[in-house]
Coordinates of C-alpha atoms and ligand atoms in Angstrom, one line a residue:
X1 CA 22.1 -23.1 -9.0
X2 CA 23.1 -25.8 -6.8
X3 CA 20.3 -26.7 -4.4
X4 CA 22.4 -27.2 -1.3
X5 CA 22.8 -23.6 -1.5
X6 CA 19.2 -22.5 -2.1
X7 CA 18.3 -20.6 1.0
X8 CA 15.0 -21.3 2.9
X9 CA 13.2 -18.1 2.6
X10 CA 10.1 -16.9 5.2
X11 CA 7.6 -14.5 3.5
X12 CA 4.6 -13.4 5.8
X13 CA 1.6 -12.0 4.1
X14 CA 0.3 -12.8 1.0
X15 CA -1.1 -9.6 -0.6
X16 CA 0.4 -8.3 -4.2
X17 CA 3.8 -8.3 -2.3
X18 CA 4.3 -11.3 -0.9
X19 CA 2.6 -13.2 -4.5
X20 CA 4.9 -11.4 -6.6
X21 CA 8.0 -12.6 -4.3
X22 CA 7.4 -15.9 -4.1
X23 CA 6.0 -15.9 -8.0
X24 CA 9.7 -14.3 -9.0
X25 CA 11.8 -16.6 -6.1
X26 CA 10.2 -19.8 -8.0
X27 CA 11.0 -18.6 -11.8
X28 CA 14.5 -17.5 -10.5
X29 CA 14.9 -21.3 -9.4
X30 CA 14.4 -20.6 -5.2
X31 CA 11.9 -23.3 -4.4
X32 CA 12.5 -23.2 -0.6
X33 CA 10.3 -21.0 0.5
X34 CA 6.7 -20.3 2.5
X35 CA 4.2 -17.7 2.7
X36 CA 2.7 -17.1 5.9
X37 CA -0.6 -15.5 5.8
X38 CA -2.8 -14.5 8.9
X39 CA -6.2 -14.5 7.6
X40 CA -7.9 -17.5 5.7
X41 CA -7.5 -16.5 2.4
X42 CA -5.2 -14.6 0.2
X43 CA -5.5 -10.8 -1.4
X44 CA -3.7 -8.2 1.5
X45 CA -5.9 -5.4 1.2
X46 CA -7.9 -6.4 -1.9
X47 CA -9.8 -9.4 0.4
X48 CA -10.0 -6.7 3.4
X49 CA -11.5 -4.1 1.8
X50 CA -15.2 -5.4 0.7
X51 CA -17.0 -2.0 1.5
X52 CA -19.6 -0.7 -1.0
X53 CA -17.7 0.4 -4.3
X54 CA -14.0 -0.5 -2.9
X55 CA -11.9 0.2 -6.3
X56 CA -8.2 1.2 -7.1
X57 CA -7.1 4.4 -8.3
X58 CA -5.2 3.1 -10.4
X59 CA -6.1 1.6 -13.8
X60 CA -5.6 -1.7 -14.2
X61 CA -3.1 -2.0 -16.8
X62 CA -0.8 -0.3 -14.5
X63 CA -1.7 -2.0 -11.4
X64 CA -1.1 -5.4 -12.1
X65 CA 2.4 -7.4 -11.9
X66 CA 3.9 -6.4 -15.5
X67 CA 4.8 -10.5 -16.1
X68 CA 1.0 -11.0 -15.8
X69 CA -0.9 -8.8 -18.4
X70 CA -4.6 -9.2 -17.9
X71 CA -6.2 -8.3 -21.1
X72 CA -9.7 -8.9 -20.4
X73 CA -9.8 -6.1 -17.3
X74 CA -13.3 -4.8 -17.7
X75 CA -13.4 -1.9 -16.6
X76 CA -9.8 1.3 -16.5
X77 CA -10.1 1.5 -12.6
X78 CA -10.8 -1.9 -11.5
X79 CA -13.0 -3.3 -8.5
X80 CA -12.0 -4.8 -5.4
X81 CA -13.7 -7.8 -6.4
X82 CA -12.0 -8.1 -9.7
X83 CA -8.6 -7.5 -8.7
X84 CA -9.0 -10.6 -6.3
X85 CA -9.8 -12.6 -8.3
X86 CA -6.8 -11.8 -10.5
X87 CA -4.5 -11.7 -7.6
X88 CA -5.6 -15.5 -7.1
X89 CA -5.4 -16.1 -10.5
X90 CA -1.5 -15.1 -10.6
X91 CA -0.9 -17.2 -7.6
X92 CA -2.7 -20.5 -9.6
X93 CA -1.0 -20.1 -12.7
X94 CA 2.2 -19.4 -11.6
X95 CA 2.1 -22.2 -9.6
X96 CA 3.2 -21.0 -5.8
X97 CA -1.0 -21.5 -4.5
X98 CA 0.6 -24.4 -2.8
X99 CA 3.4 -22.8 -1.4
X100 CA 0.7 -20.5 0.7
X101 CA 0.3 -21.1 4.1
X102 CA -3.2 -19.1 5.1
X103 CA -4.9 -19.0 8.4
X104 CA -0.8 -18.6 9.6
X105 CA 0.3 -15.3 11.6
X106 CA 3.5 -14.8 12.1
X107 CA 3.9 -13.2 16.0
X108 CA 7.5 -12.6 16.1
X109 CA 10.9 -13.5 14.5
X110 CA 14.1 -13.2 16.0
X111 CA 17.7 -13.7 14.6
X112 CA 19.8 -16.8 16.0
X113 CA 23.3 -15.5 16.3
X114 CA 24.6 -18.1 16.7
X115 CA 22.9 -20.1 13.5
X116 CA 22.7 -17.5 11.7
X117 CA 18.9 -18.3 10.9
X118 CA 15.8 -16.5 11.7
X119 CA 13.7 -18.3 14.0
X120 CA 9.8 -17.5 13.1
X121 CA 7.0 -18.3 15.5
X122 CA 3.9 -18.9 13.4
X123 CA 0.4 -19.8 15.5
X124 CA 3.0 -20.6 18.3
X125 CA 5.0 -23.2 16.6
X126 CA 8.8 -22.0 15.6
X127 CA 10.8 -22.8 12.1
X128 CA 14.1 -21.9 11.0
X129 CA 14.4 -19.6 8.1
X130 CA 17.7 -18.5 6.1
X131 CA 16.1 -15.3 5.0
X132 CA 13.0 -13.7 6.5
X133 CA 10.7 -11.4 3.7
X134 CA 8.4 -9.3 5.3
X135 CA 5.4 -8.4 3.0
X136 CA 2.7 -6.9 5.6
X137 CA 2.0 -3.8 3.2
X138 CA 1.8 0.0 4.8
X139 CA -2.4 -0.5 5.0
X140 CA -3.0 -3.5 6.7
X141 CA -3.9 -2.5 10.4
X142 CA -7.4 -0.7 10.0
X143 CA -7.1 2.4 13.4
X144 CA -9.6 4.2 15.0
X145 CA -9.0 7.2 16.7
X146 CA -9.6 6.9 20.7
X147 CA -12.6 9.1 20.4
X148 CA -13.8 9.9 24.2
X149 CA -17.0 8.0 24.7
X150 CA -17.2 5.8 21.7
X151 CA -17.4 2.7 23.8
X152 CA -20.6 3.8 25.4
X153 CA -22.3 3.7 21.9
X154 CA -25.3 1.8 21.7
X155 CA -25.6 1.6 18.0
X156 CA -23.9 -0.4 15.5
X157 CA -20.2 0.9 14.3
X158 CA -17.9 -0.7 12.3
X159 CA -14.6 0.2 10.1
X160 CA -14.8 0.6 6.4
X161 CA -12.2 -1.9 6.2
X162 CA -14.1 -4.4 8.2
X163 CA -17.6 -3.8 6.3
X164 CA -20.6 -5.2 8.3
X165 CA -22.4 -6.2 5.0
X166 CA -25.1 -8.1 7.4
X167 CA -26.2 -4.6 8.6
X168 CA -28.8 -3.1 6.7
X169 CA -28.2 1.0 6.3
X170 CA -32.0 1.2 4.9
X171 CA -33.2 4.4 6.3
X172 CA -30.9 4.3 8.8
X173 CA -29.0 8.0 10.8
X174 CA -25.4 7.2 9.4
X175 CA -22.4 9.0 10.9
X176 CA -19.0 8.6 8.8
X177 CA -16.2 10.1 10.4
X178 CA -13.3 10.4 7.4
X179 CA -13.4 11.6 4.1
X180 CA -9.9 9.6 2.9
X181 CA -9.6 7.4 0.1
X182 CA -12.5 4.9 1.5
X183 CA -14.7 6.9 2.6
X184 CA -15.2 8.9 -1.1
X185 CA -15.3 5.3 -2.6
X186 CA -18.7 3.9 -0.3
X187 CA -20.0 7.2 0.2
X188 CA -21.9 7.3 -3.0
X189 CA -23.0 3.5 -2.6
X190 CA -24.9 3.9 0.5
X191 CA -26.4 7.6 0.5
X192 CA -29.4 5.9 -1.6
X193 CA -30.3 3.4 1.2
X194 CA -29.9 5.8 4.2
X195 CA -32.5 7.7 5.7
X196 CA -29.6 10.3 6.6
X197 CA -25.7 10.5 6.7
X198 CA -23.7 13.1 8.8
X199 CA -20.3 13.5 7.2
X200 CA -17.6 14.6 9.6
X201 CA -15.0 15.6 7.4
X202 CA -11.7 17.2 9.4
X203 CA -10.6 18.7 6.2
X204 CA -12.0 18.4 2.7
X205 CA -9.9 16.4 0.0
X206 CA -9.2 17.4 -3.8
X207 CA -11.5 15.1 -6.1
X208 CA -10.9 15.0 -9.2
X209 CA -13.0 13.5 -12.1
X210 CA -11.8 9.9 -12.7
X211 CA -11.3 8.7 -16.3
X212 CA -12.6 5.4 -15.9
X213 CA -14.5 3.4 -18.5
X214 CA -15.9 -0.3 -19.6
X215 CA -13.0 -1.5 -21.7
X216 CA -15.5 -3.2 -24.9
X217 CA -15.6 -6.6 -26.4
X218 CA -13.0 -5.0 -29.4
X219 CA -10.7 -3.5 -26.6
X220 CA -10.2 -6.9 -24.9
X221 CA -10.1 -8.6 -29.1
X222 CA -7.1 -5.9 -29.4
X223 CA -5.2 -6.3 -26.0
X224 CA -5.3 -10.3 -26.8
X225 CA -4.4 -10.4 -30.0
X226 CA -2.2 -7.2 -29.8
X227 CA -0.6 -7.4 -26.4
X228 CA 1.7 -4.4 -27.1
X229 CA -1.9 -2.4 -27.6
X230 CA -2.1 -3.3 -23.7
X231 CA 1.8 -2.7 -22.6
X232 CA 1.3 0.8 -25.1
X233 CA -1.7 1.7 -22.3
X234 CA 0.6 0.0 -19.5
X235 CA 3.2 2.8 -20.6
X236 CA 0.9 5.9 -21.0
X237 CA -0.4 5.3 -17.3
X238 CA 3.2 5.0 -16.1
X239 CA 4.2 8.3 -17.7
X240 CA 1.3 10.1 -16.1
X241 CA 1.9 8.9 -12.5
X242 CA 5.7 10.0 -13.1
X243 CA 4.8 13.3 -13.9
X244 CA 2.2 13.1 -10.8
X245 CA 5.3 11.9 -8.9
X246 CA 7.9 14.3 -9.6
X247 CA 5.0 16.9 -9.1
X248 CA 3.7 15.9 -5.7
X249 CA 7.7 14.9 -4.3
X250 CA 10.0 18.1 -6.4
X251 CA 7.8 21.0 -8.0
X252 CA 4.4 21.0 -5.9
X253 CA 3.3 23.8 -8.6
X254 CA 3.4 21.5 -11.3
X255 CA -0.2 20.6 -9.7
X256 CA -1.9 23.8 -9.6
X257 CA -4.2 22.1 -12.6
X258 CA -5.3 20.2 -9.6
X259 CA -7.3 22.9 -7.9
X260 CA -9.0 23.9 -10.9
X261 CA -9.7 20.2 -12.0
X262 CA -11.1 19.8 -8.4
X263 CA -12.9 23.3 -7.9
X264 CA -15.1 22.3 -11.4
X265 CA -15.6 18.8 -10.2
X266 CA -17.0 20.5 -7.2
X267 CA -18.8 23.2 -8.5
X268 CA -20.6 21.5 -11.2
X269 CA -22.0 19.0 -8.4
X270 CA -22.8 20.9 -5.4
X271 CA -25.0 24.2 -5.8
X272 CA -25.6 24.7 -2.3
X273 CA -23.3 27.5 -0.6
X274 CA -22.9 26.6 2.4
X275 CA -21.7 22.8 1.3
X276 CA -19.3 24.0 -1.5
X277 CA -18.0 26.1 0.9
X278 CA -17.7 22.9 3.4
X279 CA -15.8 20.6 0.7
X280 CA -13.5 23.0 -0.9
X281 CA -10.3 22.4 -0.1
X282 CA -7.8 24.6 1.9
X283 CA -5.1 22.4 1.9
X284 CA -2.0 22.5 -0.8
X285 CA -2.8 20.2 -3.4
X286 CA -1.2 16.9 -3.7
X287 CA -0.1 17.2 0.4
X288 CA -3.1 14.5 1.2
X289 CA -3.6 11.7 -1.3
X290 CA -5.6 13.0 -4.2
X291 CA -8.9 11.2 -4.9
X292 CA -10.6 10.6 -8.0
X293 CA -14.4 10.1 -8.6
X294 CA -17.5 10.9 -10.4
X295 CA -19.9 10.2 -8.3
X296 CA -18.6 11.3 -4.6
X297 CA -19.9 15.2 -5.1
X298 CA -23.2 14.3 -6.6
X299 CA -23.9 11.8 -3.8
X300 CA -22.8 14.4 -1.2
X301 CA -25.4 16.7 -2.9
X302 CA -28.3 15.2 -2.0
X303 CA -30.3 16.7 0.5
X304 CA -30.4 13.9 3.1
X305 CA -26.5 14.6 3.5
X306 CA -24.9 16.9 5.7
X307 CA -21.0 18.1 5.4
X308 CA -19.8 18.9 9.2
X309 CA -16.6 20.1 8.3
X310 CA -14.9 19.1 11.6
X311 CA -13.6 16.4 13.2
X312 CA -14.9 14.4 16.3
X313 CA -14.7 15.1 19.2
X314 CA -16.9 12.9 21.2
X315 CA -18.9 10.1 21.0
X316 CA -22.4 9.4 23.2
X317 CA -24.5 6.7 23.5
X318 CA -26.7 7.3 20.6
X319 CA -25.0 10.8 19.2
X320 CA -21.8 12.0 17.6
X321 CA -20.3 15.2 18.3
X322 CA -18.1 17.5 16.4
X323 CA -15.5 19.7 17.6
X324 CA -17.5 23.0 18.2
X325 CA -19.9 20.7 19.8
X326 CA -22.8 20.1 16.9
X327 CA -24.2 16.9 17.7
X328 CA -26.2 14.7 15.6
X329 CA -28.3 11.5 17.1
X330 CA -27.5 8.2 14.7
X331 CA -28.3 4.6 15.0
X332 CA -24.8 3.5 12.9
X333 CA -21.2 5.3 12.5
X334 CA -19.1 4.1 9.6
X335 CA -15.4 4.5 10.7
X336 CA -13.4 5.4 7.5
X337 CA -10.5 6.7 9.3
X338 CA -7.5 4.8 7.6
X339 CA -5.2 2.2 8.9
X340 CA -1.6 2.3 11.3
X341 CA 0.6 3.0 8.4
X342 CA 3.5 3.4 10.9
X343 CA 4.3 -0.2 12.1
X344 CA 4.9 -1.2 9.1
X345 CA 5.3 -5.0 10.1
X346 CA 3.8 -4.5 13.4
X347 CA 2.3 -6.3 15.3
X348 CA 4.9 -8.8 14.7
X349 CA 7.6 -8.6 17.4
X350 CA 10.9 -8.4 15.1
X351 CA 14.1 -9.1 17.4
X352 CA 17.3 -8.2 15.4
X353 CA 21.6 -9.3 16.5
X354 CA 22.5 -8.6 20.1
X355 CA 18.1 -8.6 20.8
X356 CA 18.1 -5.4 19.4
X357 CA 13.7 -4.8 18.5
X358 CA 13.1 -3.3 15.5
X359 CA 9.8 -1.1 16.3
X360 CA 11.5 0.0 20.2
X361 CA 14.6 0.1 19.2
X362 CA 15.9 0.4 15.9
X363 CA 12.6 2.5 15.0
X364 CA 12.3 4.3 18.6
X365 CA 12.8 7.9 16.3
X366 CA 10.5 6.8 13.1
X367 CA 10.6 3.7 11.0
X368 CA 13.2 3.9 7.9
X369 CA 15.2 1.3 6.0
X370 CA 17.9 1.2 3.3
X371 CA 16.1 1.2 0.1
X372 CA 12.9 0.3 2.5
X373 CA 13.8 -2.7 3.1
X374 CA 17.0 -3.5 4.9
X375 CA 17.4 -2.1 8.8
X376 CA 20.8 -2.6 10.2
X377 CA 21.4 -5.0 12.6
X378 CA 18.5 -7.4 11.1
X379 CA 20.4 -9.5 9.1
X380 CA 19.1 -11.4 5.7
X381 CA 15.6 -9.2 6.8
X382 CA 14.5 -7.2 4.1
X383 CA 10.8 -5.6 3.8
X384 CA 8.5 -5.3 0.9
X385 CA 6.3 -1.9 0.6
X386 CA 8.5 -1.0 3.6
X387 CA 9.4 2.5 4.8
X388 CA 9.1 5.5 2.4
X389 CA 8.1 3.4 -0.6
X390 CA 4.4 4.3 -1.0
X391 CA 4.0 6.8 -3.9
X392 CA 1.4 9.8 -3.9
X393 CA 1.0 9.0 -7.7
X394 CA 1.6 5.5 -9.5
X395 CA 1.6 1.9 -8.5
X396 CA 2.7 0.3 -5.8
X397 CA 2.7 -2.7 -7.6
X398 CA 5.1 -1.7 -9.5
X399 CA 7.4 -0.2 -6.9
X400 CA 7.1 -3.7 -5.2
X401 CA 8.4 -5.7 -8.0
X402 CA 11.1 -2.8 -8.0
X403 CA 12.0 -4.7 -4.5
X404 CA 11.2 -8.3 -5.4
X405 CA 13.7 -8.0 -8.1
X406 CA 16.3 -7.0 -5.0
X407 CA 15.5 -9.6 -2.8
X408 CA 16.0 -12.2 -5.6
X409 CA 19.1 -10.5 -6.5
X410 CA 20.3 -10.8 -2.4
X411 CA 18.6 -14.5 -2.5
X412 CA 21.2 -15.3 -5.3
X413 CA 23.7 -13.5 -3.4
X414 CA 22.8 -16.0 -0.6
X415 CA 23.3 -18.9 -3.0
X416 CA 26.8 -17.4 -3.6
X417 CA 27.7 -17.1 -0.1
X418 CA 26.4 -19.9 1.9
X419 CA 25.8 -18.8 5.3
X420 CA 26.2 -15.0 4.7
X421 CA 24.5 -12.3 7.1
X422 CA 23.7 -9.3 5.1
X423 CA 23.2 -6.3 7.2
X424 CA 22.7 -3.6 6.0
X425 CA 26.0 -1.1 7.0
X426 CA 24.9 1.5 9.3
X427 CA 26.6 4.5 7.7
X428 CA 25.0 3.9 4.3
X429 CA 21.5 3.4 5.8
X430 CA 21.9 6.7 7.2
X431 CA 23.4 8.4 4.4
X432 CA 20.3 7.0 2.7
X433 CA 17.7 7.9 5.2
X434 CA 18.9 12.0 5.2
X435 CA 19.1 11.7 1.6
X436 CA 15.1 11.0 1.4
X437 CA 14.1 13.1 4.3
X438 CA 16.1 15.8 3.2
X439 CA 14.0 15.5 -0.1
X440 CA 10.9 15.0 1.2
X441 CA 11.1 18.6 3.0
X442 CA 10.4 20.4 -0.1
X443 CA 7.7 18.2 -1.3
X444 CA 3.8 18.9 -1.1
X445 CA 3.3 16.5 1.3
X446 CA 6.0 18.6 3.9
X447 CA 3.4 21.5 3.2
X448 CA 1.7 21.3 6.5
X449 CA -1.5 19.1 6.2
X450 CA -2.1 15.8 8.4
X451 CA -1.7 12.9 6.7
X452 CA -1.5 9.6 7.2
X453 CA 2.1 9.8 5.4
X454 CA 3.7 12.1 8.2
X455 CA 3.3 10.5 11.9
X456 CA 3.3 12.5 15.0
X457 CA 7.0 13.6 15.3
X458 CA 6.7 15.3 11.7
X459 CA 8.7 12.1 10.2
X460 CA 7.3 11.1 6.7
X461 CA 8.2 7.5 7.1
X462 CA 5.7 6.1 4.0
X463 CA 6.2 8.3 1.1
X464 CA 9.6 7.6 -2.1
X465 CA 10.3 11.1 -2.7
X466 CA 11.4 10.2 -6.3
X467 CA 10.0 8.4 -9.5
X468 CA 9.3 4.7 -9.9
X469 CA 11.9 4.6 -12.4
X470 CA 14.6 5.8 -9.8
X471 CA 13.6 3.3 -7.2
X472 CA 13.7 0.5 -9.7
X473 CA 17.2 1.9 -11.0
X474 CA 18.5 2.0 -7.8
X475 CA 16.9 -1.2 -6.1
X476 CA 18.5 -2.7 -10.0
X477 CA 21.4 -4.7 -8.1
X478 CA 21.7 -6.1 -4.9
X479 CA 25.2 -4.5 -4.3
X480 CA 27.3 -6.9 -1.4
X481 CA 29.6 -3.2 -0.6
X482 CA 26.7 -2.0 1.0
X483 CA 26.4 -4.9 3.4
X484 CA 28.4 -5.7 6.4
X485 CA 29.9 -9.1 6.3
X486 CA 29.4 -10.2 9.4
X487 CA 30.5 -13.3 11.3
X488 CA 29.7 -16.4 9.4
X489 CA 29.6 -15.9 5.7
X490 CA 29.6 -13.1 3.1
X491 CA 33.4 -12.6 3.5
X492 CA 34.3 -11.5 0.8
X493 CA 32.4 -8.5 -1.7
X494 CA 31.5 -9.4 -5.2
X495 CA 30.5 -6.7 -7.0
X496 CA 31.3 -7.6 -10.2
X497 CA 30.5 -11.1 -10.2
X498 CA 28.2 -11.8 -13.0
X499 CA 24.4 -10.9 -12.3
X500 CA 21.0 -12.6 -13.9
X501 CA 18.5 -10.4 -14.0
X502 CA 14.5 -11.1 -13.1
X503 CA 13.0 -8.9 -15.7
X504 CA 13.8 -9.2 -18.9
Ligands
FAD601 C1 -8.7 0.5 0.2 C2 -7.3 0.6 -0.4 C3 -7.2 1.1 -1.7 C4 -5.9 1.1 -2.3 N1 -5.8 1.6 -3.5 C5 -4.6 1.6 -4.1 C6 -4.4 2.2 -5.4 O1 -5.4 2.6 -6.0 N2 -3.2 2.1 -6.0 C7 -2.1 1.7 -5.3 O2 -1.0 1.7 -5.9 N3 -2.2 1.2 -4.0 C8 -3.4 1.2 -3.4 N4 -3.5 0.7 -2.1 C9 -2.3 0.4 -1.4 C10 -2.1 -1.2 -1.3 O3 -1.9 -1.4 0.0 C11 -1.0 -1.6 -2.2 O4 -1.3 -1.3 -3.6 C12 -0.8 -3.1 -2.2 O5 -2.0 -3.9 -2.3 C13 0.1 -3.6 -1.1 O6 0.3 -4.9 -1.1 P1 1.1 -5.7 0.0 O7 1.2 -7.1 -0.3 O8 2.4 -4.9 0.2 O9 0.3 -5.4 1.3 P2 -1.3 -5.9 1.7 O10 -2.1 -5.9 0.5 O11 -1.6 -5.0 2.9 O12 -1.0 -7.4 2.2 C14 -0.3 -7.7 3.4 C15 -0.8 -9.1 3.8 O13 0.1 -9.5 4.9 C16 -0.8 -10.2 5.9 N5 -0.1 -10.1 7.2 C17 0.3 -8.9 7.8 N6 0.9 -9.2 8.9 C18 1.0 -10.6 9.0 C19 1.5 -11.5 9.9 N7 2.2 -11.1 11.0 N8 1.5 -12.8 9.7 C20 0.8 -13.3 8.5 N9 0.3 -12.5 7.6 C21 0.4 -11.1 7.9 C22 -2.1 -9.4 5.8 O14 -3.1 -10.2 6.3 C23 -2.2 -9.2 4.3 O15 -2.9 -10.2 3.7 C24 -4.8 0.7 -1.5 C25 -4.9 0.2 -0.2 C26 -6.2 0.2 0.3 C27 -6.3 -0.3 1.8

């Protein structure tokens, strides 16, 4: 590729999705390119997340960027710490460290018409960009709901995803308001320190037991010396989320399992009554994340924890207060009550052609995007781990080098077509965006929970309502037809020009 044409690329955020974009624009010869990251180091969630047993939930062999096998995980379901480190360790080896810009948020961008370029102010200073990457993941904003009162608490309170590991919980009246995916992960870590902990739980998850284990000295001897013994587990993991997948998004009974799976993880925990009756679930299975763990029912059954199986409804100076008005006095509440998963790139102000805004305008009815990640109107903008491509079951990793290999694939277009604007045409964005609301209707997660998936008007704007492999099949070729060539380049289609491809 001729390096006149190489375009300069913007990607903010430097989590798993804005590594594995600049890891794949450097081996597919794009060396003109920055990440922007806001906070002073990188990892995306993996660095924000530091509470008490933060872990995925998925194992690692799966979760990890497939050109970067890690043979010596030690454990299935790795920690937070350990993925970190890895994450690091990709961006070292593959040599784009350098190319990381940290303690650098990205406030706004907005399209030059009349340059063509994106123009992106970082800690108040502005650069020109040909292409603008956005890579801000789904779970980045940490939200607390506006409980009435909760400023005039004189205790200490704090988000999961902002741990306070200064405080000491010893003995300490805990409230934690959430039982998500966080909360069932630091439950069991601090019920042996406090003195008591007040669950507020609006409605009770399906756990299921989680199949983790140590991988041994002779498992990491076999994945190094027999790396298809690793790809072979790799594989196995993959099927089962797709099965997960087509369960949770096309035939919802496909997970009936669940409810048995989850009624015997409860039952062989909690003997209490009254408690099992408090955490089993009434929900469809599968409509809420599922959770996996060992250990969240026998911490719960302990007897210095109480299950209020409510929500919050207000918040004193020393107590917290359930809907039907049980209060309990505490000296600490633990907030594990998710993140802003709307925004999507917000708070970043994102001006599009003729200053149309992309979270007040183009997204005044719900956030969506072609393919999630091209809006039209926002030229040579494309989104990583954008709108409706979180999964209920798999990796996102994997969905987001589905996208990576896409934006390489419209980078090279790019290269092509010096000067191009790729927006995204307006008819095949919506063609696309009934297509996967349309689908997502039947789903288990249309089945009439809250969840952080659906936001208030009813839109699911975060969940693929297929399988990994159909994203990746579909996100395969950057395809110039569905692309408006607008003034100043891309004038002419090239469909069948001949394509490299990033994976192998
Ligand atoms: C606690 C927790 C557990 C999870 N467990 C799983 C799991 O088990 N399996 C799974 O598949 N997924 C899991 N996820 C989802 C997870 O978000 C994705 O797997 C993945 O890490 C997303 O990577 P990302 O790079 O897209 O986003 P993030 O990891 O969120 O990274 C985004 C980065 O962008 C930066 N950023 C945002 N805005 C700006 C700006 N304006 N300027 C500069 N920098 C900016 C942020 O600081 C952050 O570093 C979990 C998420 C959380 C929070």
């Amino acid at each position: 590729m001729s390096s006149t044409h190489s375009p300069r690329i913007a990607i903010v955020g430097a989590g798993f999705g804005g590594i594995g974009m600049a890891i794949e624009l450097d081996r597919a010869g794009f060396h003109d390119f920055t990440v922007f990251e806001r906070a002073d180091r990188i990892g995306g969630v993996w660095r924000e997340n530091t509470y008490p047993g933060a872990g995925c939930d998925v194992p690692s062999p799966f979760y990890s960027f497939s050109f970067a096998p890690n043979p010596q995980w030690p454990w299935r379901y790795s920690k937070q710490e350990t993925i970190l480190a890895y994450l690091e360790r990709c961006a070292i080896e593959f040599g784009v460290a350098d190319r990381i810009e940290v303690n650098a948020e990205v406030t706004a961008a907005a399209f030059d018409e009349a340059t063509g370029r994106w123009e992106v102010q970082v800690n108040g200073s502005t650069e020109s960009f040909d292409l603008l990457v956005c890579a801000c993941g789904q779970l980045s904003e940490p939200t607390v709901p506006a409980f009435p009162g909760a400023d005039s608490f004189t205790g200490h309170s704090f988000h999961s995803a902002h741990w306070d590991h200064e405080h000491d919980l010893r003995d300490e009246r805990v409230a934690v308001i959430g039982t998500g995916a966080s909360a069932i992960q630091f439950v069991p870590e601090i019920v042996p320190q406090v003195g008591a902990l007040h669950l507020f739980q609006r409605s009770a998850p399906f756990v299921i037991p989680k199949p983790d284990r140590r991988y041994s000295q002779l498992h990491h001897r076999l994945f190094r010396t027999l790396p298809a013994l690793l790809a072979a587990e790799r594989f196995g993991w993959f099927l089962v989320s797709e099965y997960g997948q087509i369960a949770l998004a096309e035939h919802p009974s496909w997970l009936n399992f669940i409810v048995g799976a989850s009624r015997w993880n409860l039952n062989r925990a909690i003997t209490d009554p009254a408690k099992r009756a408090a955490l089993a679930p009434t929900d469809q299975a599968g409509c809420k994340r599922l959770l996996f763990s060992n250990n969240y029912y026998p911490a719960l059954a302990q007897d210095h924890v109480e299950v209020i199986p409510e929500g919050v409804s207000a918040i004193g100076p020393h107590t917290v207060r359930s809907d039907s008005g049980l209060t309990r006095e505490v000296d600490t509440i633990i907030y594990a009550t998710g993140f802003a998963a709307h925004g999507f790139v917000a708070p970043m102000q994102i001006t599009g052609r003729e200053g149309r805004r992309l979270a007040e305008d183009a997204w005044a009815g719900g956030a969506s995007a072609y393919l999630g990640m091209a809006v039209p109107d926002f030229p040579n903008l494309f989104m990583l781990y954008g709108p409706n491509t979180n999964l209920g079951s798999g990796s996102i990793v994997h969905m987001l080098e589905s996208s990576i290999h896409y934006v390489v694939e419209a980078a090279r277009a790019f290269a092509r077509h010096p000067g191009a604007r790729f927006a995204v045409r307006r008819g095949r964005h919506l063609l696309y965006d009934s297509e996967v609301q349309r689908r997502l209707a039947t789903s288990a997660w249309a089945s009439g929970c809250s969840s952080w998936y659906v936001d208030e008007t009813g839109r699911n704007a975060n969940n693929w309502p297929g399988t990994m492999s159909e994203y990746r099949w579909r996100t395969r070729q950057f395809r110039i037809e569905d692309y408006e060539a607008l003034d100043g380049g891309a004038d002419g289609p090239a469909p069948s020009e001949e394509r490299e491809t990033v994976f192998s």
